[in-house]
Amino acid sequence: MFSDPNRDSKKAPEAFKDVSAGLKKLYRTKLFPLEDSYQFHDFHSPALEDADFDNKPMVLLVGQYSTGKTTFIRHLMEQDFPGMRIGPEPTTDSFIAVMHGDQEGMIPGNALVVDPKKPFRKLNAFGNAFLNRFMCAQMPNPVLESISIIDTPGILSGEKQRISRGYDFAAVLEWFAERVDRIILLFDAHKLDISDEFSEVIRALKNHEDKMRVVLNKADQINTQQLMRVYGALMWSLGKIINTPEVVRVYIGSFWAQPLLIADNRKLFEVEEQDLFQDIQGLPRNAAIRKLNDLIKRARLAKVHAYIISSLKKEMPSVFGKENKKKELIANLGEIYLKIEREHQISPGDFPKLKKMQELLAGHDFSKFPTMKPKLLEAVEDMLANDIARLMTLVRQEEAAMPSQAVHGGAFEGTMTGPFGHGYGEGAGEGIDELEWVVGRDKPSYDEIFYTLSPINGKVSGAAAKKEMVKSKLPNTVLGKIWKLADVDKDGYLDDEEFALANHLIRVKLEGHELPAKLPEHLVPPSKRHQEIDMGE
């Protein structure tokens, strides 16, 4: 009886032109019918539109006021954007989607949510109080050609502020969190404090921990000892709020284009900034897999939701006592979760939050819920079992065809090449700009050791060199790589220059730097450089 749907589902992936088209088709034909039938959009998340699959990767910035969110965006783009306001007081009072456009300008929220090319149409449900605080800043900028950035209002403490917003702030952030590729939580190292509303926001984003990164900003305003204490306090606080043993990645630095106030940790800040930039730069390359992952998460939740709704419908009386039965079912929803979990072998992590689901169910008429529709569930099961696997293959093919897809421009360019690039002139890169061979500085001391090894015809054997090299206490795997790099002429012996080079590379590794995959030109011994040219030819 199921042969036709299965046969159709196996043929469907062959028609996908690309990952985006495949995701849209799967959602429209297999997942949306299940969502629509069981009122998924009333309980969890609005329906997805084509723009949700086509839009560029988005980065959501969240933090309390004066943590440097807007300054962080300006630092990334190296350009002011329309509507930008920076100050120690709560200045950004709106959600601002900073996106690429041919001309600089602003689009107000009410106009933005009717634009089918923008992925914001479903924000209309949050009403005018929100839409009056939502806008899009468009501008030509190379960074925005690859990503879009969402700036958010600074989070304040106190019940009064939460009420006075006029819209559900945490719900809006959760809506964005479902659709963005990266969520960056900013904290101020100088005045670390997590308000009640910020705690509530972080808990609302808990289902999206894989997208979450933490930035401890303004770290140049405190000394090293204070920074260690602040970092420890932040990790402890986040652990309590998120309530998981896994640690969120925290980047420490000062993300703006001003001189460091306390430069003691400059090296640390440079490494952390480079790591964060690499994470953001990889978003375009990983956008397809993120959308695929989000669709899988949504499908799993939709399946569970369908089981919950159909189970509630099954328990409802046909005529009398509906209201009392409804209250009883809501109160015993946890038991229904356990029953579904056992019957259908579903992980507890796939179920919606119990308390939130109970609150939402209170406003619905259970008698109007649909009964179990096996064909709709089978279509989603088939999508997860077969279509997703084939789309995954297509994702890898697209990634291989566009390996250089990354964010460019703005602050990303400043640390990519030249003397201010990450690690330039350090480790194996030391002496890259010098005319003299950098190893020559310490060669006299290396020569003393070399001649104690009784060289024959000006060379020492591998066994003799090994006795000296193992004194570094480096693992054999590392020393083996150093040997291959130092034995430039590949004759199985080391002359005095090659021996000096081996010792130089040992020092590089002992100082905590990585060894190069291939010996850089500036480290090739002077007497061997003509051989390198010959080998290259």
CSV table of N, CA and C in Angstrom, one decimal, residues 275-396:
chain,number,residue,atom,x,y,z
A,275,ASP,N,40.6,33.7,15.5
A,275,ASP,CA,39.7,32.6,15.6
A,275,ASP,C,38.2,32.9,15.3
A,276,LEU,N,37.8,34.0,15.9
A,276,LEU,CA,36.4,34.5,15.7
A,276,LEU,C,36.2,34.9,14.3
A,277,PHE,N,37.1,35.6,13.7
A,277,PHE,CA,37.0,36.0,12.3
A,277,PHE,C,36.9,34.7,11.3
A,278,GLN,N,37.7,33.7,11.6
A,278,GLN,CA,37.7,32.5,10.8
A,278,GLN,C,36.3,31.8,11.0
A,279,ASP,N,35.8,31.8,12.2
A,279,ASP,CA,34.5,31.2,12.4
A,279,ASP,C,33.4,32.0,11.6
A,280,ILE,N,33.4,33.3,11.6
A,280,ILE,CA,32.5,34.1,10.8
A,280,ILE,C,32.7,33.9,9.3
A,281,GLN,N,34.0,33.9,8.9
A,281,GLN,CA,34.3,33.7,7.5
A,281,GLN,C,33.8,32.4,6.9
A,282,GLY,N,33.7,31.4,7.7
A,282,GLY,CA,33.3,30.1,7.2
A,282,GLY,C,31.8,30.0,7.1
A,283,LEU,N,31.0,31.0,7.5
A,283,LEU,CA,29.5,30.9,7.4
A,283,LEU,C,29.0,30.7,6.0
A,284,PRO,N,29.5,31.4,5.0
A,284,PRO,CA,28.9,31.2,3.6
A,284,PRO,C,29.2,29.8,3.1
A,285,ARG,N,30.3,29.3,3.5
A,285,ARG,CA,30.7,27.9,3.0
A,285,ARG,C,29.8,26.9,3.7
A,286,ASN,N,29.4,27.1,5.0
A,286,ASN,CA,28.6,26.2,5.7
A,286,ASN,C,27.1,26.5,5.7
A,287,ALA,N,26.7,27.5,5.0
A,287,ALA,CA,25.3,27.9,5.0
A,287,ALA,C,24.3,26.8,4.6
A,288,ALA,N,24.6,26.1,3.6
A,288,ALA,CA,23.7,25.0,3.1
A,288,ALA,C,23.6,23.9,4.1
A,289,ILE,N,24.6,23.5,4.7
A,289,ILE,CA,24.6,22.5,5.7
A,289,ILE,C,23.8,22.9,7.0
A,290,ARG,N,23.9,24.3,7.3
A,290,ARG,CA,23.2,24.8,8.4
A,290,ARG,C,21.7,24.8,8.1
A,291,LYS,N,21.3,25.2,6.9
A,291,LYS,CA,19.8,25.1,6.5
A,291,LYS,C,19.3,23.7,6.5
A,292,LEU,N,20.1,22.8,6.1
A,292,LEU,CA,19.7,21.4,6.1
A,292,LEU,C,19.6,20.9,7.5
A,293,ASN,N,20.5,21.3,8.4
A,293,ASN,CA,20.4,20.9,9.8
A,293,ASN,C,19.2,21.4,10.5
A,294,ASP,N,18.9,22.7,10.2
A,294,ASP,CA,17.7,23.3,10.8
A,294,ASP,C,16.4,22.7,10.3
A,295,LEU,N,16.4,22.3,9.0
A,295,LEU,CA,15.2,21.6,8.5
A,295,LEU,C,15.0,20.2,9.2
A,296,ILE,N,16.1,19.5,9.4
A,296,ILE,CA,16.0,18.2,10.1
A,296,ILE,C,15.5,18.4,11.6
A,297,LYS,N,16.0,19.5,12.3
A,297,LYS,CA,15.5,19.8,13.6
A,297,LYS,C,14.0,20.1,13.6
A,298,ARG,N,13.6,20.9,12.6
A,298,ARG,CA,12.2,21.3,12.5
A,298,ARG,C,11.3,20.1,12.2
A,299,ALA,N,11.8,19.2,11.3
A,299,ALA,CA,11.0,18.0,11.0
A,299,ALA,C,10.8,17.1,12.2
A,300,ARG,N,11.9,16.9,13.0
A,300,ARG,CA,11.8,16.1,14.2
A,300,ARG,C,10.8,16.6,15.2
A,301,LEU,N,10.8,18.0,15.3
A,301,LEU,CA,9.9,18.6,16.2
A,301,LEU,C,8.4,18.5,15.7
A,302,ALA,N,8.3,18.6,14.4
A,302,ALA,CA,6.9,18.5,13.7
A,302,ALA,C,6.4,17.1,13.9
A,303,LYS,N,7.2,16.1,13.8
A,303,LYS,CA,6.8,14.7,14.0
A,303,LYS,C,6.2,14.6,15.5
A,304,VAL,N,7.0,15.0,16.4
A,304,VAL,CA,6.6,14.9,17.8
A,304,VAL,C,5.4,15.6,18.1
A,305,HIS,N,5.3,16.8,17.5
A,305,HIS,CA,4.1,17.7,17.7
A,305,HIS,C,2.8,16.9,17.2
A,306,ALA,N,3.0,16.3,16.0
A,306,ALA,CA,1.8,15.5,15.4
A,306,ALA,C,1.4,14.4,16.3
A,307,TYR,N,2.4,13.7,16.9
A,307,TYR,CA,2.0,12.6,17.9
A,307,TYR,C,1.3,13.2,19.1
A,308,ILE,N,1.8,14.3,19.6
A,308,ILE,CA,1.2,14.9,20.8
A,308,ILE,C,-0.3,15.4,20.5
A,309,ILE,N,-0.5,16.1,19.4
A,309,ILE,CA,-1.8,16.6,19.1
A,309,ILE,C,-2.8,15.4,18.8
A,310,SER,N,-2.4,14.4,18.1
A,310,SER,CA,-3.2,13.3,17.8
A,310,SER,C,-3.5,12.4,19.0
A,311,SER,N,-2.6,12.4,19.9
A,311,SER,CA,-2.8,11.7,21.2
A,311,SER,C,-3.9,12.4,22.0
A,312,LEU,N,-3.8,13.7,22.1
A,312,LEU,CA,-4.8,14.5,22.8
A,312,LEU,C,-6.2,14.3,22.2
A,313,LYS,N,-6.2,14.3,20.9
A,313,LYS,CA,-7.5,14.2,20.2
A,313,LYS,C,-8.1,12.8,20.6
A,314,LYS,N,-7.3,11.8,20.6
A,314,LYS,CA,-7.7,10.4,20.8
A,314,LYS,C,-8.3,10.3,22.2
A,315,GLU,N,-7.8,11.0,23.2
A,315,GLU,CA,-8.3,11.0,24.6
A,315,GLU,C,-9.5,11.8,24.9
A,316,MET,N,-9.9,12.6,23.9
A,316,MET,CA,-11.0,13.5,24.2
A,316,MET,C,-12.4,12.8,24.0
A,317,PRO,N,-13.3,13.1,25.0
A,317,PRO,CA,-14.7,12.5,24.8
A,317,PRO,C,-15.4,13.1,23.6
A,318,SER,N,-16.3,12.3,23.1
A,318,SER,CA,-17.0,12.8,21.9
A,318,SER,C,-18.1,13.8,22.2
A,319,VAL,N,-18.7,13.8,23.4
A,319,VAL,CA,-19.8,14.7,23.7
A,319,VAL,C,-19.6,15.5,25.0
A,320,PHE,N,-19.7,14.8,26.1
A,320,PHE,CA,-19.7,15.5,27.4
A,320,PHE,C,-18.4,15.5,28.1
A,321,GLY,N,-18.2,16.5,29.0
A,321,GLY,CA,-17.0,16.6,29.8
A,321,GLY,C,-15.7,17.0,29.1
A,322,LYS,N,-15.9,17.7,28.0
A,322,LYS,CA,-14.7,18.1,27.2
A,322,LYS,C,-13.7,19.0,27.9
A,323,GLU,N,-14.3,20.0,28.6
A,323,GLU,CA,-13.4,21.0,29.2
A,323,GLU,C,-12.7,20.4,30.4
A,324,ASN,N,-13.3,19.6,31.2
A,324,ASN,CA,-12.7,18.9,32.3
A,324,ASN,C,-11.6,17.9,31.8
A,325,LYS,N,-11.9,17.3,30.7
A,325,LYS,CA,-10.9,16.3,30.2
A,325,LYS,C,-9.7,17.1,29.6
A,326,LYS,N,-10.0,18.2,29.0
A,326,LYS,CA,-8.9,19.1,28.5
A,326,LYS,C,-7.9,19.5,29.6
A,327,LYS,N,-8.5,19.9,30.8
A,327,LYS,CA,-7.7,20.3,31.9
A,327,LYS,C,-6.8,19.2,32.4
A,328,GLU,N,-7.5,18.0,32.5
A,328,GLU,CA,-6.8,16.8,33.0
A,328,GLU,C,-5.6,16.4,32.1
A,329,LEU,N,-5.9,16.5,30.7
A,329,LEU,CA,-4.8,16.1,29.8
A,329,LEU,C,-3.6,17.1,29.8
A,330,ILE,N,-3.9,18.4,30.0
A,330,ILE,CA,-2.9,19.4,30.1
A,330,ILE,C,-2.0,19.1,31.3
A,331,ALA,N,-2.7,18.8,32.4
A,331,ALA,CA,-2.0,18.6,33.7
A,331,ALA,C,-1.1,17.3,33.6
A,332,ASN,N,-1.6,16.4,32.8
A,332,ASN,CA,-0.9,15.1,32.7
A,332,ASN,C,0.0,15.0,31.4
A,333,LEU,N,0.3,16.2,30.9
A,333,LEU,CA,1.0,16.2,29.6
A,333,LEU,C,2.4,15.5,29.7
A,334,GLY,N,3.0,15.5,30.8
A,334,GLY,CA,4.3,14.9,31.0
A,334,GLY,C,4.2,13.4,30.8
A,335,GLU,N,3.1,12.8,31.3
A,335,GLU,CA,2.8,11.4,31.1
A,335,GLU,C,2.6,11.0,29.7
A,336,ILE,N,1.9,11.9,28.9
A,336,ILE,CA,1.7,11.7,27.5
A,336,ILE,C,3.0,11.7,26.8
A,337,TYR,N,3.9,12.6,27.2
A,337,TYR,CA,5.2,12.7,26.6
A,337,TYR,C,5.9,11.3,26.7
A,338,LEU,N,5.9,10.8,28.0
A,338,LEU,CA,6.6,9.5,28.2
A,338,LEU,C,6.0,8.4,27.4
A,339,LYS,N,4.6,8.4,27.3
A,339,LYS,CA,4.0,7.3,26.5
A,339,LYS,C,4.4,7.4,25.0
A,340,ILE,N,4.4,8.6,24.4
A,340,ILE,CA,4.8,8.8,23.0
A,340,ILE,C,6.3,8.4,22.9
A,341,GLU,N,7.1,8.8,23.8
A,341,GLU,CA,8.5,8.5,23.8
A,341,GLU,C,8.8,7.0,23.7
A,342,ARG,N,8.0,6.2,24.5
A,342,ARG,CA,8.1,4.7,24.6
A,342,ARG,C,7.6,4.1,23.3
A,343,GLU,N,6.4,4.5,22.9
A,343,GLU,CA,5.7,3.9,21.7
A,343,GLU,C,6.5,4.1,20.4
A,344,HIS,N,7.1,5.3,20.2
A,344,HIS,CA,7.7,5.6,18.9
A,344,HIS,C,9.2,5.8,19.0
A,345,GLN,N,9.8,5.4,20.1
A,345,GLN,CA,11.2,5.4,20.3
A,345,GLN,C,11.8,6.8,19.9
A,346,ILE,N,11.3,7.8,20.6
A,346,ILE,CA,11.7,9.2,20.3
A,346,ILE,C,12.5,9.7,21.5
A,347,SER,N,13.6,10.4,21.2
A,347,SER,CA,14.5,10.9,22.2
A,347,SER,C,13.8,12.0,23.0
A,348,PRO,N,14.0,12.1,24.3
A,348,PRO,CA,13.3,13.1,25.1
A,348,PRO,C,13.7,14.5,24.7
A,349,GLY,N,14.9,14.7,24.1
A,349,GLY,CA,15.4,16.0,23.6
A,349,GLY,C,14.6,16.5,22.5
A,350,ASP,N,13.8,15.7,21.8
A,350,ASP,CA,13.0,16.1,20.6
A,350,ASP,C,11.7,16.8,21.0
A,351,PHE,N,11.3,16.6,22.3
A,351,PHE,CA,10.0,17.1,22.7
A,351,PHE,C,10.1,18.6,23.0
A,352,PRO,N,9.0,19.4,22.8
A,352,PRO,CA,8.9,20.8,23.1
A,352,PRO,C,8.9,20.9,24.6
A,353,LYS,N,9.3,22.1,25.1
A,353,LYS,CA,9.3,22.3,26.6
A,353,LYS,C,7.9,22.1,27.2
A,354,LEU,N,7.8,21.4,28.2
A,354,LEU,CA,6.6,20.9,28.8
A,354,LEU,C,5.7,22.1,29.3
A,355,LYS,N,6.3,23.0,30.0
A,355,LYS,CA,5.6,24.2,30.6
A,355,LYS,C,5.0,25.1,29.5
A,356,LYS,N,5.9,25.3,28.5
A,356,LYS,CA,5.4,26.2,27.4
A,356,LYS,C,4.3,25.6,26.6
A,357,MET,N,4.4,24.2,26.4
A,357,MET,CA,3.4,23.5,25.6
A,357,MET,C,2.1,23.5,26.4
A,358,GLN,N,2.1,23.4,27.7
A,358,GLN,CA,0.9,23.4,28.5
A,358,GLN,C,0.2,24.7,28.4
A,359,GLU,N,1.0,25.8,28.4
A,359,GLU,CA,0.4,27.2,28.3
A,359,GLU,C,-0.2,27.4,27.0
A,360,LEU,N,0.4,26.9,25.9
A,360,LEU,CA,-0.2,27.1,24.5
A,360,LEU,C,-1.4,26.2,24.3
A,361,LEU,N,-1.4,25.0,24.9
A,361,LEU,CA,-2.6,24.1,24.7
A,361,LEU,C,-3.8,24.7,25.4
A,362,ALA,N,-3.6,25.5,26.4
A,362,ALA,CA,-4.8,26.0,27.2
A,362,ALA,C,-5.7,26.9,26.3
A,363,GLY,N,-5.2,27.4,25.3
A,363,GLY,CA,-5.9,28.3,24.4
A,363,GLY,C,-6.5,27.7,23.2
A,364,HIS,N,-6.4,26.3,23.1
A,364,HIS,CA,-6.9,25.6,21.9
A,364,HIS,C,-8.1,24.7,22.2
A,365,ASP,N,-8.9,24.4,21.2
A,365,ASP,CA,-10.0,23.5,21.4
A,365,ASP,C,-9.6,22.1,20.9
A,366,PHE,N,-9.4,21.2,21.9
A,366,PHE,CA,-8.9,19.9,21.6
A,366,PHE,C,-9.8,19.1,20.6
A,367,SER,N,-11.1,19.4,20.7
A,367,SER,CA,-12.0,18.6,19.8
A,367,SER,C,-11.8,18.9,18.3
A,368,LYS,N,-11.1,20.0,18.0
A,368,LYS,CA,-10.9,20.4,16.6
A,368,LYS,C,-9.5,19.8,16.1
A,369,PHE,N,-8.8,19.2,17.0
A,369,PHE,CA,-7.5,18.7,16.6
A,369,PHE,C,-7.7,17.5,15.7
A,370,PRO,N,-6.8,17.3,14.7
A,370,PRO,CA,-6.9,16.1,13.8
A,370,PRO,C,-6.5,14.8,14.5
A,371,THR,N,-7.0,13.7,13.9
A,371,THR,CA,-6.5,12.4,14.4
A,371,THR,C,-5.2,12.1,13.7
A,372,MET,N,-4.6,10.9,14.0
A,372,MET,CA,-3.4,10.5,13.4
A,372,MET,C,-3.5,10.3,11.9
A,373,LYS,N,-2.6,10.9,11.1
A,373,LYS,CA,-2.6,10.7,9.6
A,373,LYS,C,-1.3,10.1,9.2
A,374,PRO,N,-1.3,8.7,9.1
A,374,PRO,CA,0.0,8.0,8.9
A,374,PRO,C,0.7,8.4,7.6
A,375,LYS,N,0.0,8.8,6.5
A,375,LYS,CA,0.6,9.1,5.3
A,375,LYS,C,1.5,10.4,5.4
A,376,LEU,N,1.0,11.4,6.2
A,376,LEU,CA,1.8,12.6,6.4
A,376,LEU,C,3.1,12.3,7.1
A,377,LEU,N,3.0,11.5,8.2
A,377,LEU,CA,4.1,11.1,9.0
A,377,LEU,C,5.1,10.3,8.2
A,378,GLU,N,4.6,9.4,7.3
A,378,GLU,CA,5.5,8.5,6.5
A,378,GLU,C,6.2,9.4,5.5
A,379,ALA,N,5.6,10.4,5.0
A,379,ALA,CA,6.3,11.3,4.0
A,379,ALA,C,7.5,12.0,4.7
A,380,VAL,N,7.3,12.4,6.0
A,380,VAL,CA,8.4,13.1,6.7
A,380,VAL,C,9.5,12.1,7.1
A,381,GLU,N,9.1,10.9,7.5
A,381,GLU,CA,10.0,9.8,7.8
A,381,GLU,C,10.9,9.5,6.5
A,382,ASP,N,10.2,9.4,5.4
A,382,ASP,CA,10.9,9.2,4.1
A,382,ASP,C,11.9,10.3,3.8
A,383,MET,N,11.5,11.5,4.1
A,383,MET,CA,12.4,12.7,3.8
A,383,MET,C,13.6,12.6,4.7
A,384,LEU,N,13.4,12.2,6.0
A,384,LEU,CA,14.6,12.1,6.9
A,384,LEU,C,15.5,10.9,6.5
A,385,ALA,N,14.9,9.8,6.1
A,385,ALA,CA,15.6,8.6,5.9
A,385,ALA,C,16.3,8.6,4.5
A,386,ASN,N,15.7,9.2,3.5
A,386,ASN,CA,16.3,9.1,2.1
A,386,ASN,C,16.7,10.4,1.5
A,387,ASP,N,15.7,11.4,1.5
A,387,ASP,CA,16.0,12.6,0.7
A,387,ASP,C,17.1,13.4,1.4
A,388,ILE,N,17.1,13.5,2.7
A,388,ILE,CA,18.2,14.3,3.4
A,388,ILE,C,19.6,13.7,3.1
A,389,ALA,N,19.7,12.4,3.0
A,389,ALA,CA,21.0,11.8,2.7
A,389,ALA,C,21.5,12.2,1.3
A,390,ARG,N,20.5,12.2,0.4
A,390,ARG,CA,20.9,12.6,-1.0
A,390,ARG,C,21.3,14.1,-1.1
A,391,LEU,N,20.5,14.9,-0.3
A,391,LEU,CA,20.8,16.3,-0.3
A,391,LEU,C,22.2,16.6,0.3
A,392,MET,N,22.5,15.7,1.3
A,392,MET,CA,23.8,15.9,2.0
A,392,MET,C,25.0,15.7,0.9
A,393,THR,N,24.8,14.7,0.0
A,393,THR,CA,25.8,14.5,-1.0
A,393,THR,C,25.9,15.8,-1.9
A,394,LEU,N,24.7,16.4,-2.2
A,394,LEU,CA,24.7,17.6,-3.0
A,394,LEU,C,25.4,18.7,-2.3
A,395,VAL,N,25.2,18.8,-1.0
A,395,VAL,CA,25.9,19.8,-0.2
A,395,VAL,C,27.4,19.7,-0.4
A,396,ARG,N,27.9,18.5,-0.3
A,396,ARG,CA,29.4,18.3,-0.4
A,396,ARG,C,29.9,18.7,-1.8
